[in-house]
Coordinates of C-alpha atoms and ligand atoms in Angstrom, one line a residue:
M1 CA 46.6 41.6 -45.2
K2 CA 45.3 38.2 -46.5
R3 CA 41.5 38.0 -47.0
R4 CA 39.7 35.1 -45.6
P5 CA 37.9 33.0 -48.2
P6 CA 34.1 33.0 -47.9
P7 CA 32.7 29.9 -45.9
A8 CA 31.5 27.0 -48.1
A9 CA 28.2 26.7 -46.0
P10 CA 26.2 29.1 -43.8
G11 CA 26.8 28.9 -40.0
P12 CA 23.9 28.5 -37.5
R13 CA 23.1 32.2 -37.9
G14 CA 23.2 32.3 -41.7
W15 CA 25.9 33.6 -44.0
P16 CA 28.2 35.8 -42.1
G17 CA 29.2 39.2 -43.3
R18 CA 27.6 42.5 -44.1
G19 CA 24.4 42.4 -46.3
R20 CA 24.3 38.6 -46.2
G21 CA 21.4 38.2 -43.8
A22 CA 23.1 36.7 -40.8
A23 CA 20.8 36.9 -37.7
T24 CA 22.0 38.4 -34.5
V25 CA 19.2 36.8 -32.4
V26 CA 18.2 33.2 -33.0
H27 CA 14.8 32.2 -31.7
A28 CA 14.5 28.8 -30.0
P29 CA 12.2 26.7 -32.1
D30 CA 8.8 25.9 -30.7
E31 CA 8.3 22.4 -29.2
W32 CA 5.2 20.4 -29.2
R33 CA 4.3 17.0 -27.7
A34 CA 2.3 14.5 -29.8
T35 CA 1.6 10.9 -30.2
T36 CA 3.9 8.9 -32.6
V37 CA 0.9 8.7 -35.0
Q38 CA 0.8 12.5 -35.3
A39 CA 4.4 13.3 -34.9
C40 CA 5.7 10.8 -37.5
G41 CA 4.7 13.3 -40.3
L42 CA 7.4 15.7 -38.9
W43 CA 10.3 13.4 -39.6
P44 CA 13.2 14.0 -38.9
F45 CA 12.3 16.6 -36.3
A46 CA 10.7 14.3 -33.8
V47 CA 12.6 13.0 -30.7
G48 CA 11.4 10.5 -28.1
A49 CA 10.5 11.5 -24.6
G50 CA 13.1 10.6 -22.1
T51 CA 10.5 9.2 -19.7
P52 CA 8.4 6.0 -19.9
V53 CA 5.0 6.5 -21.2
T54 CA 3.5 3.1 -20.3
G55 CA 1.0 3.0 -17.5
V56 CA -1.1 5.5 -15.6
P57 CA -0.3 9.2 -16.5
L58 CA 1.2 10.7 -13.3
G59 CA 2.3 14.1 -14.3
R60 CA 5.1 16.2 -16.0
N61 CA 8.7 15.6 -15.6
L62 CA 10.0 18.6 -13.7
L63 CA 13.1 18.9 -15.7
S64 CA 11.9 18.2 -19.3
G65 CA 8.2 18.8 -19.1
A66 CA 7.6 15.4 -20.7
T67 CA 4.6 13.3 -19.5
L68 CA 5.5 10.5 -17.1
C69 CA 3.3 7.4 -17.1
C70 CA 4.0 5.1 -14.1
D71 CA 2.3 2.5 -12.2
P72 CA 3.8 -0.7 -10.8
I73 CA 1.5 -3.2 -12.7
S74 CA 2.1 -1.6 -16.2
W75 CA 5.8 -1.1 -15.5
F76 CA 6.1 -4.8 -14.5
Q77 CA 3.8 -6.4 -17.0
R78 CA 4.0 -4.3 -20.1
A79 CA 7.1 -2.1 -20.0
R80 CA 9.2 -4.7 -18.0
L81 CA 11.0 -1.9 -16.2
I82 CA 10.8 -3.3 -12.7
S83 CA 11.4 -6.7 -11.2
N84 CA 8.2 -7.0 -9.2
P85 CA 4.9 -5.1 -9.4
S86 CA 5.2 -3.1 -6.2
V87 CA 5.8 0.5 -5.1
F88 CA 6.8 1.9 -1.8
V89 CA 5.9 5.5 -1.3
L90 CA 7.7 7.6 1.3
G91 CA 7.4 11.2 2.3
R92 CA 6.5 13.6 5.0
P93 CA 2.8 14.0 6.0
G94 CA 0.6 16.0 3.8
L95 CA 2.8 16.1 0.7
G96 CA 0.5 13.9 -1.4
K97 CA 1.5 10.3 -0.9
S98 CA -2.0 9.0 -0.7
T99 CA -2.9 11.2 -3.6
V100 CA -0.4 9.6 -5.9
V101 CA -1.5 6.1 -4.9
R102 CA -5.1 7.2 -5.6
R103 CA -4.1 8.3 -9.0
M104 CA -2.5 5.0 -9.8
A105 CA -5.6 3.2 -8.4
L106 CA -7.9 5.3 -10.5
G107 CA -5.9 4.9 -13.7
L108 CA -5.5 1.2 -13.1
A109 CA -9.2 0.8 -12.5
G110 CA -9.5 2.2 -16.1
Y111 CA -7.2 -0.6 -17.3
G112 CA -9.5 -3.1 -15.7
V113 CA -7.4 -3.7 -12.6
L114 CA -9.3 -3.9 -9.4
P115 CA -8.1 -1.4 -6.7
M116 CA -8.3 -3.0 -3.2
V117 CA -7.6 -0.6 -0.4
L118 CA -7.1 -2.7 2.7
G119 CA -7.6 -0.3 5.5
D120 CA -8.3 3.3 4.9
L121 CA -7.7 5.2 8.2
K122 CA -8.4 8.8 7.0
P123 CA -10.6 8.0 4.7
D124 CA -8.6 8.8 1.7
Y125 CA -10.0 6.4 -0.8
V126 CA -13.7 5.9 0.1
D127 CA -15.0 8.6 -2.3
L128 CA -12.7 7.2 -5.1
V129 CA -13.8 3.6 -4.8
E130 CA -17.5 4.7 -4.6
A131 CA -17.0 6.8 -7.7
V132 CA -15.7 3.8 -9.6
G133 CA -18.6 1.7 -8.4
G134 CA -16.8 -0.4 -5.8
Q135 CA -17.6 -2.0 -2.5
V136 CA -17.1 -0.1 0.8
V137 CA -16.6 -2.4 3.8
R138 CA -16.9 -0.5 7.1
L139 CA -15.1 -1.9 10.1
G140 CA -14.7 -0.8 13.7
P141 CA -16.5 -0.9 17.0
G142 CA -20.2 -0.6 16.4
R143 CA -19.7 -0.3 12.6
G144 CA -18.7 -3.8 11.4
H145 CA -17.0 -7.0 12.4
L146 CA -14.4 -9.1 10.7
N147 CA -14.2 -12.7 11.8
V148 CA -10.6 -13.6 11.3
L149 CA -11.3 -17.3 11.4
D150 CA -13.9 -17.1 8.6
P151 CA -12.5 -19.0 5.7
G152 CA -14.5 -16.6 3.6
E153 CA -14.9 -17.6 -0.1
A154 CA -12.1 -20.2 0.3
A155 CA -14.5 -22.9 1.6
A156 CA -16.9 -22.3 -1.3
A157 CA -14.1 -22.2 -3.7
A158 CA -12.6 -25.4 -2.4
R159 CA -15.9 -27.2 -3.1
R160 CA -15.7 -26.1 -6.8
L161 CA -12.1 -27.3 -7.1
T162 CA -10.6 -30.7 -7.1
G163 CA -7.3 -32.4 -6.5
E164 CA -4.2 -30.3 -5.8
A165 CA -5.9 -27.0 -6.5
R166 CA -8.4 -27.7 -3.7
Q167 CA -5.7 -28.8 -1.3
Q168 CA -3.8 -25.6 -2.0
V169 CA -6.8 -23.3 -1.4
L170 CA -7.6 -25.1 1.9
A171 CA -3.9 -25.0 3.0
D172 CA -3.6 -21.3 2.1
A173 CA -6.8 -20.5 4.1
H174 CA -5.5 -22.4 7.1
G175 CA -2.1 -20.8 6.9
R176 CA -3.6 -17.3 6.6
R177 CA -5.9 -17.9 9.6
Q178 CA -3.0 -19.1 11.7
A179 CA -0.9 -16.1 10.7
I180 CA -3.6 -13.6 11.6
V181 CA -4.4 -15.2 15.0
S182 CA -0.6 -15.1 15.8
A183 CA -0.5 -11.5 14.5
L184 CA -3.4 -10.6 16.8
V185 CA -1.7 -12.2 19.7
T186 CA 1.4 -10.3 18.9
V187 CA -0.5 -7.0 19.0
V188 CA -2.2 -7.8 22.3
R189 CA 1.1 -8.8 24.0
G190 CA 3.5 -6.5 22.2
A191 CA 5.6 -9.7 21.5
P192 CA 5.1 -12.7 19.3
P193 CA 3.7 -16.0 20.7
S194 CA 6.2 -18.8 21.5
D195 CA 6.9 -21.6 19.1
R196 CA 4.9 -24.0 21.3
E197 CA 1.9 -21.6 21.4
E198 CA 2.1 -21.4 17.6
T199 CA 1.9 -25.2 17.3
V200 CA -1.0 -25.2 19.8
L201 CA -2.9 -22.6 17.7
D202 CA -2.2 -24.6 14.5
R203 CA -3.5 -27.9 16.0
G204 CA -6.4 -26.0 17.6
L205 CA -7.5 -24.5 14.2
R206 CA -7.3 -27.9 12.6
V207 CA -9.4 -29.6 15.3
L208 CA -11.8 -26.7 14.9
D209 CA -12.1 -27.2 11.2
D210 CA -12.8 -31.0 11.7
T211 CA -15.3 -30.7 14.5
H212 CA -17.1 -27.5 13.9
D213 CA -20.6 -27.8 12.7
G214 CA -20.6 -25.0 10.1
A215 CA -24.1 -25.7 8.9
R216 CA -25.6 -25.1 12.3
L217 CA -23.2 -22.5 13.8
G218 CA -21.9 -20.7 10.8
A219 CA -18.2 -20.0 10.4
P220 CA -16.0 -20.6 13.4
T221 CA -15.0 -17.6 15.4
L222 CA -12.3 -17.0 18.0
R223 CA -14.9 -18.0 20.7
H224 CA -15.0 -21.5 19.2
L225 CA -11.3 -21.6 19.1
L226 CA -11.2 -20.8 22.8
E227 CA -13.7 -23.5 23.4
V228 CA -11.4 -26.0 21.6
L229 CA -8.4 -24.9 23.7
R230 CA -10.4 -25.3 26.9
A231 CA -11.8 -28.7 25.9
A232 CA -8.1 -29.9 25.5
P233 CA -8.6 -32.5 22.7
E234 CA -5.9 -35.1 22.3
A235 CA -4.2 -33.5 19.3
V236 CA -3.9 -30.1 20.9
R237 CA -2.6 -31.7 24.2
A238 CA 0.0 -33.5 22.2
A239 CA 1.1 -30.2 20.7
A240 CA 1.3 -28.6 24.1
L241 CA 3.6 -31.4 25.2
D242 CA 1.6 -31.9 28.4
R243 CA 2.9 -35.6 28.8
G244 CA -0.4 -36.8 29.8
D245 CA -0.8 -34.4 32.6
R246 CA -3.8 -32.0 32.3
S247 CA -2.5 -29.5 34.9
R248 CA 0.7 -29.1 32.8
Y249 CA -1.5 -28.6 29.7
D250 CA -3.4 -25.8 31.6
E251 CA 0.0 -24.3 32.6
V252 CA 1.3 -24.2 29.0
T253 CA -1.8 -22.8 27.5
E254 CA -2.7 -20.4 30.2
E255 CA -1.1 -17.3 28.6
L256 CA -2.6 -18.2 25.2
E257 CA -6.0 -18.6 26.8
A258 CA -5.8 -15.3 28.6
T259 CA -4.9 -13.5 25.3
L260 CA -7.7 -15.1 23.5
V261 CA -10.2 -14.2 26.2
G262 CA -9.0 -10.6 25.8
L263 CA -9.6 -10.8 22.1
V264 CA -13.1 -12.3 22.3
G265 CA -14.2 -10.6 25.5
G266 CA -13.9 -7.0 24.5
G267 CA -10.5 -6.3 25.9
R268 CA -8.2 -3.6 24.5
L269 CA -9.1 -4.6 21.0
G270 CA -12.9 -4.6 21.5
R271 CA -15.0 -7.2 19.8
V272 CA -14.2 -6.4 16.2
F273 CA -12.7 -9.8 15.5
A274 CA -14.9 -12.1 17.6
E275 CA -18.3 -11.8 15.8
P276 CA -19.2 -13.1 12.4
T277 CA -18.1 -11.0 9.5
S278 CA -20.5 -8.3 8.7
T279 CA -19.6 -7.6 5.0
P280 CA -17.4 -10.2 3.3
I281 CA -14.7 -8.6 1.0
R282 CA -15.6 -9.1 -2.7
R283 CA -13.0 -10.3 -5.3
D284 CA -14.8 -9.1 -8.4
R285 CA -15.1 -5.3 -7.6
P286 CA -12.9 -2.5 -6.4
V287 CA -12.9 -2.6 -2.6
V288 CA -12.1 -0.2 0.1
V289 CA -12.1 -1.2 3.8
D290 CA -13.1 2.0 5.7
V291 CA -11.6 1.9 9.1
S292 CA -11.7 5.6 9.6
S293 CA -13.9 5.3 12.8
L294 CA -10.8 4.1 14.7
D295 CA -9.3 6.7 16.8
D296 CA -5.5 7.4 16.4
A297 CA -5.2 6.9 20.2
Q298 CA -6.2 3.3 19.7
G299 CA -2.9 2.4 18.1
D300 CA -3.1 -1.3 18.9
L301 CA -6.7 -1.6 17.5
Q302 CA -5.7 0.2 14.3
A303 CA -2.8 -2.1 13.8
A304 CA -4.8 -5.2 14.5
V305 CA -7.6 -4.1 12.2
L306 CA -5.1 -3.3 9.5
L307 CA -3.6 -6.8 9.7
A308 CA -7.0 -8.4 9.7
C309 CA -8.0 -6.4 6.5
W310 CA -4.8 -7.5 4.8
S311 CA -5.3 -11.1 5.8
A312 CA -8.9 -11.1 4.5
G313 CA -8.0 -9.1 1.4
F314 CA -5.1 -11.2 0.4
G315 CA -7.3 -14.3 1.1
A316 CA -9.9 -13.1 -1.3
I317 CA -7.3 -12.5 -4.0
S318 CA -5.7 -15.9 -3.6
V319 CA -9.1 -17.5 -4.0
A320 CA -9.7 -15.4 -7.1
H321 CA -6.4 -16.7 -8.6
A322 CA -7.1 -20.3 -7.7
L323 CA -10.4 -20.2 -9.5
A324 CA -9.0 -18.3 -12.5
D325 CA -6.1 -20.9 -12.7
A326 CA -8.8 -23.7 -12.8
G327 CA -10.6 -21.7 -15.6
L328 CA -13.7 -21.3 -13.5
E329 CA -13.6 -17.5 -13.3
P330 CA -12.0 -14.7 -15.5
R331 CA -8.5 -13.7 -14.6
R332 CA -8.5 -10.6 -12.4
H333 CA -5.7 -8.4 -11.4
H334 CA -5.7 -6.5 -8.2
F335 CA -3.9 -3.4 -7.1
V336 CA -3.6 -3.6 -3.2
V337 CA -3.0 -0.5 -1.3
L338 CA -1.5 -0.7 2.2
D339 CA -1.5 2.9 3.3
E340 CA 0.0 3.9 6.8
L341 CA 2.1 0.9 6.9
W342 CA 4.1 2.1 9.9
R343 CA 1.0 2.0 12.2
A344 CA 1.0 -1.8 11.8
L345 CA 4.7 -2.3 12.1
R346 CA 4.9 -0.3 15.3
A347 CA 2.4 -2.5 17.1
G348 CA 4.9 -4.9 18.6
R349 CA 8.0 -7.0 18.4
G350 CA 8.0 -9.4 15.5
M351 CA 5.3 -7.5 13.6
V352 CA 7.4 -7.1 10.5
D353 CA 7.4 -10.9 10.1
R354 CA 3.6 -11.0 10.5
V355 CA 3.1 -8.3 7.8
D356 CA 5.5 -10.2 5.5
A357 CA 3.6 -13.4 6.1
L358 CA 0.2 -11.8 5.4
T359 CA 1.3 -9.9 2.3
R360 CA 3.9 -12.1 0.6
L361 CA 4.1 -13.6 -2.9
N362 CA 2.6 -10.7 -4.7
R363 CA 4.4 -11.6 -7.9
Q364 CA 3.1 -15.2 -8.1
R365 CA -0.4 -14.0 -7.5
G366 CA -0.3 -11.3 -10.2
V367 CA -1.0 -8.6 -7.7
G368 CA 0.3 -5.1 -7.7
T369 CA 0.9 -3.6 -4.2
A370 CA 1.5 -0.1 -3.0
M371 CA 2.9 0.4 0.5
V372 CA 2.8 3.9 2.0
S373 CA 4.8 5.1 5.0
H374 CA 6.1 8.4 6.2
T375 CA 9.9 8.1 6.6
M376 CA 12.6 5.5 7.0
G377 CA 12.8 6.8 10.5
D378 CA 9.4 5.1 11.2
L379 CA 10.7 1.8 9.9
L380 CA 13.9 2.1 11.8
A381 CA 12.3 3.0 15.0
L382 CA 11.3 -0.6 15.5
P383 CA 12.4 -2.2 18.9
T384 CA 14.8 -4.9 17.6
E385 CA 17.6 -4.8 15.0
E386 CA 16.2 -7.8 13.3
D387 CA 12.8 -6.0 12.8
R388 CA 14.6 -2.9 11.5
I389 CA 16.6 -4.8 8.9
K390 CA 13.5 -6.6 7.8
A391 CA 11.5 -3.4 7.6
R392 CA 14.2 -1.9 5.4
G393 CA 13.7 -4.9 3.2
F394 CA 10.2 -3.7 2.3
V395 CA 11.8 -0.6 0.7
E396 CA 14.7 -2.6 -0.8
R397 CA 12.4 -5.2 -2.4
A398 CA 9.9 -2.8 -3.8
G399 CA 10.0 -2.6 -7.6
M400 CA 10.0 1.1 -7.5
V401 CA 10.3 3.7 -4.7
I402 CA 8.5 7.0 -4.9
C403 CA 9.8 9.7 -2.6
A404 CA 8.1 12.9 -1.7
G405 CA 9.9 15.6 0.4
L406 CA 12.1 14.1 3.2
P407 CA 14.3 15.7 5.8
A408 CA 18.0 15.5 5.7
A409 CA 18.3 13.2 8.6
E410 CA 16.5 10.6 6.5
M411 CA 19.1 10.4 3.9
P412 CA 21.7 8.1 5.4
A413 CA 19.0 5.5 6.0
L414 CA 17.3 6.0 2.7
T415 CA 20.4 5.8 0.6
Q416 CA 21.1 2.4 2.1
A417 CA 17.9 1.1 0.8
V418 CA 17.7 3.2 -2.4
P419 CA 20.8 4.7 -4.0
L420 CA 20.3 8.5 -4.3
S421 CA 22.8 10.9 -5.8
R422 CA 23.6 14.1 -3.9
A423 CA 21.5 16.1 -6.4
E424 CA 18.5 13.9 -5.7
Q425 CA 19.0 14.1 -2.0
E426 CA 19.0 17.9 -2.2
L427 CA 15.8 17.8 -4.4
L428 CA 14.0 15.7 -1.7
Q429 CA 15.1 18.0 1.1
G430 CA 13.9 21.1 -0.9
W431 CA 10.5 19.7 -1.2
Q432 CA 10.0 19.3 2.5
D433 CA 10.3 22.9 3.3
P434 CA 7.3 24.2 5.2
P435 CA 4.9 26.5 3.5
S436 CA 5.4 30.2 3.8
W437 CA 3.2 31.6 6.5
D438 CA 0.7 34.0 4.9
P439 CA -1.8 35.5 7.3
G440 CA -3.3 37.6 4.5
T441 CA -4.7 34.6 2.5
G442 CA -5.4 32.4 5.4
P443 CA -3.3 29.5 6.9
E444 CA -3.9 27.0 4.1
V445 CA -0.9 27.9 1.9
E446 CA 0.3 24.9 -0.2
P447 CA 3.5 23.4 1.0
P448 CA 6.0 24.0 -1.8
G449 CA 6.8 20.3 -2.2
R450 CA 3.2 19.0 -2.4
G451 CA 2.6 16.8 -5.4
H452 CA 6.4 16.6 -6.2
F453 CA 7.8 13.1 -6.3
L454 CA 11.0 11.4 -7.3
V455 CA 10.4 8.0 -9.0
K456 CA 13.3 5.7 -8.4
V457 CA 13.9 2.3 -9.9
G458 CA 17.0 0.6 -8.5
G459 CA 20.2 2.6 -9.2
R460 CA 18.7 4.4 -12.2
P461 CA 18.6 8.2 -12.1
G462 CA 15.3 9.3 -10.4
I463 CA 12.6 10.9 -12.5
P464 CA 11.3 14.1 -10.8
V465 CA 7.6 14.5 -11.5
R466 CA 4.9 16.9 -10.5
L467 CA 1.4 15.5 -10.2
T468 CA -1.4 17.9 -11.0
L469 CA -4.9 17.0 -9.9
T470 CA -7.6 16.9 -12.5
A471 CA -10.9 18.7 -11.8
V472 CA -12.6 15.5 -10.9
E473 CA -9.9 14.4 -8.6
R474 CA -9.8 17.8 -6.9
Q475 CA -13.4 17.3 -6.0
L476 CA -12.8 13.8 -4.8
S477 CA -9.4 14.0 -3.2
D478 CA -9.9 16.9 -0.9
T479 CA -8.6 15.1 2.2
N480 CA -8.5 18.5 4.0
R481 CA -12.3 18.8 3.5
L482 CA -13.0 17.9 7.2
W483 CA -10.8 20.8 8.3
R484 CA -12.6 23.2 6.0
E485 CA -16.0 22.0 7.1
L486 CA -14.9 22.3 10.7
S487 CA -13.5 25.7 10.3
R488 CA -16.5 26.9 8.3
S489 CA -18.8 25.8 11.1
A490 CA -16.5 27.8 13.3
G491 CA -17.1 30.8 11.0
D492 CA -13.5 30.8 9.6
D493 CA -13.5 30.1 5.9
L494 CA -10.6 28.3 4.4
P495 CA -10.2 28.6 0.7
A496 CA -11.6 25.8 -1.4
P497 CA -9.0 23.9 -3.5
A498 CA -8.0 25.9 -6.7
G499 CA -9.8 25.2 -9.9
Ligands
ATP501 N1 -0.7 17.2 -6.5 C1 -1.5 17.8 -5.7 N2 -2.0 19.0 -6.0 C2 -2.9 19.7 -5.2 N3 -3.3 19.2 -4.0 C3 -2.8 18.1 -3.6 C4 -1.9 17.3 -4.4 N4 -1.5 16.2 -3.7 C5 -2.2 16.2 -2.6 N5 -2.9 17.4 -2.4 C6 -3.7 17.7 -1.3 O1 -2.9 17.7 -0.1 C7 -3.6 17.2 0.9 C8 -2.8 16.0 1.6 O2 -2.6 15.0 0.6 P1 -2.4 13.4 1.0 O3 -3.5 13.1 1.9 O4 -2.4 12.7 -0.3 O5 -1.1 13.4 1.7 P2 -0.3 12.3 2.4 O6 1.2 12.4 2.1 O7 -1.0 11.0 2.1 O8 -0.5 12.6 4.0 P3 -0.4 11.7 5.3 O9 1.0 11.4 5.5 O10 -1.0 12.6 6.3 O11 -1.3 10.5 5.0 C9 -5.0 16.7 0.4 O12 -5.8 17.7 0.7 C10 -4.8 16.7 -1.1 O13 -6.0 17.0 -1.8
MG502 MG1 -1.8 9.5 3.4

């Protein structure tokens, strides 16, 4: 028999053959993670992580264990991974959507970006914004008012500006006020105002601006707008196309007048919008608008307050940018959080357009946005096909989409907006399983998918990540605290969060 010649080089287990030291068991080498500054000394044994490391540290990649850093502003501005600085977060209730947005807000605050939470219904963000030294604006019946016609800082800013910049600030403030009045009318009626009513509102606001004695009466309110409408000045009558006939004018504006009376007179929406603003939103500090006093049963009021917050918040940001463009103030970047988006969208036909009008142009204004909603089902439950298509557009246009656990029924609609492979769909469905019921340790067993997210950017493979709360966050982000306090007072002690 012919003998085989000895190999020229050892195999992966060493020199084969008796007495030559070949190993039967090969241990996997240890792996460490380090910064490039530290790891460069180990050349050539260092490999790059597969996940981006620019931005706010979110957690570990579930597959590779590598750290994932991710936030819309850093991914847009520094890493150039996404086409606009926005994120849409979807997932079943209680799986940690608000928590992941809080993490981004906290991390971005560390980078000097100002978080602006426009409407916190739970409240999920108040502790956090207080902890970073921000402003808490309280709104709701008996807690605070927001005058939607108050130009806010826009009037003061316009006085500091000249030429085109000044015109733009004034035009923006006007457009914003018209948009929010139309949005409130939409909420009250459940349907948008007609074209003619919109023109009447537009003229009415202009007349109000020209005739209102701000020095004596302060900022105009909806009450003053109603007075203008009733006084029927020439410009408004022309917009109403009354053809010189006052009774025709009254006919045309009757519906609008009735809606405005409802808004100022404490109708369904109370008087939140009809009084002077109690605390103006600041543009130079982190801000949270606490609207947690509103009851879930007052769905209309919640939607109207959220819209008013967005209008005021985006107004403050646009003033900040106009002043920064003119070199009068330092450039500030904001991270705007629109949590519980579905509540506003559900408030009536045509709401999607209003939301779009109030929150548009985030790229031009150097603003990062985070929109949070439960499921695509929420967006697709809107009354008209037009609204449904536009609502899906929010998800399609977002720079990145972060999904938590979602039911199988969501997948057809979701994959239309974000391409998801079958494996990714199964991952998301696995994360929405209910927690096991454990009477021994009490009812608060973690749902298995809590804190698990899939980060999707366009058609790229998703990055599955697990967010682990830090000790500080655990203290701050315990949104189940109210339950615990309640059950403690009822003598039934729920376990405190781990750690
Ligand atoms: N990664 C995590 N680790 C541990 N606990 C978490 C994590 N994420 C969230 N939680 C806890 O889970 C609870 C619900 O989280 P959160 O409010 O963020 O969920 P949500 O998806 O925003 O819910 P909703 O849809 O009701 O607004 C909170 O008590 C929070 O502290
Ligand atoms: Mg939430």
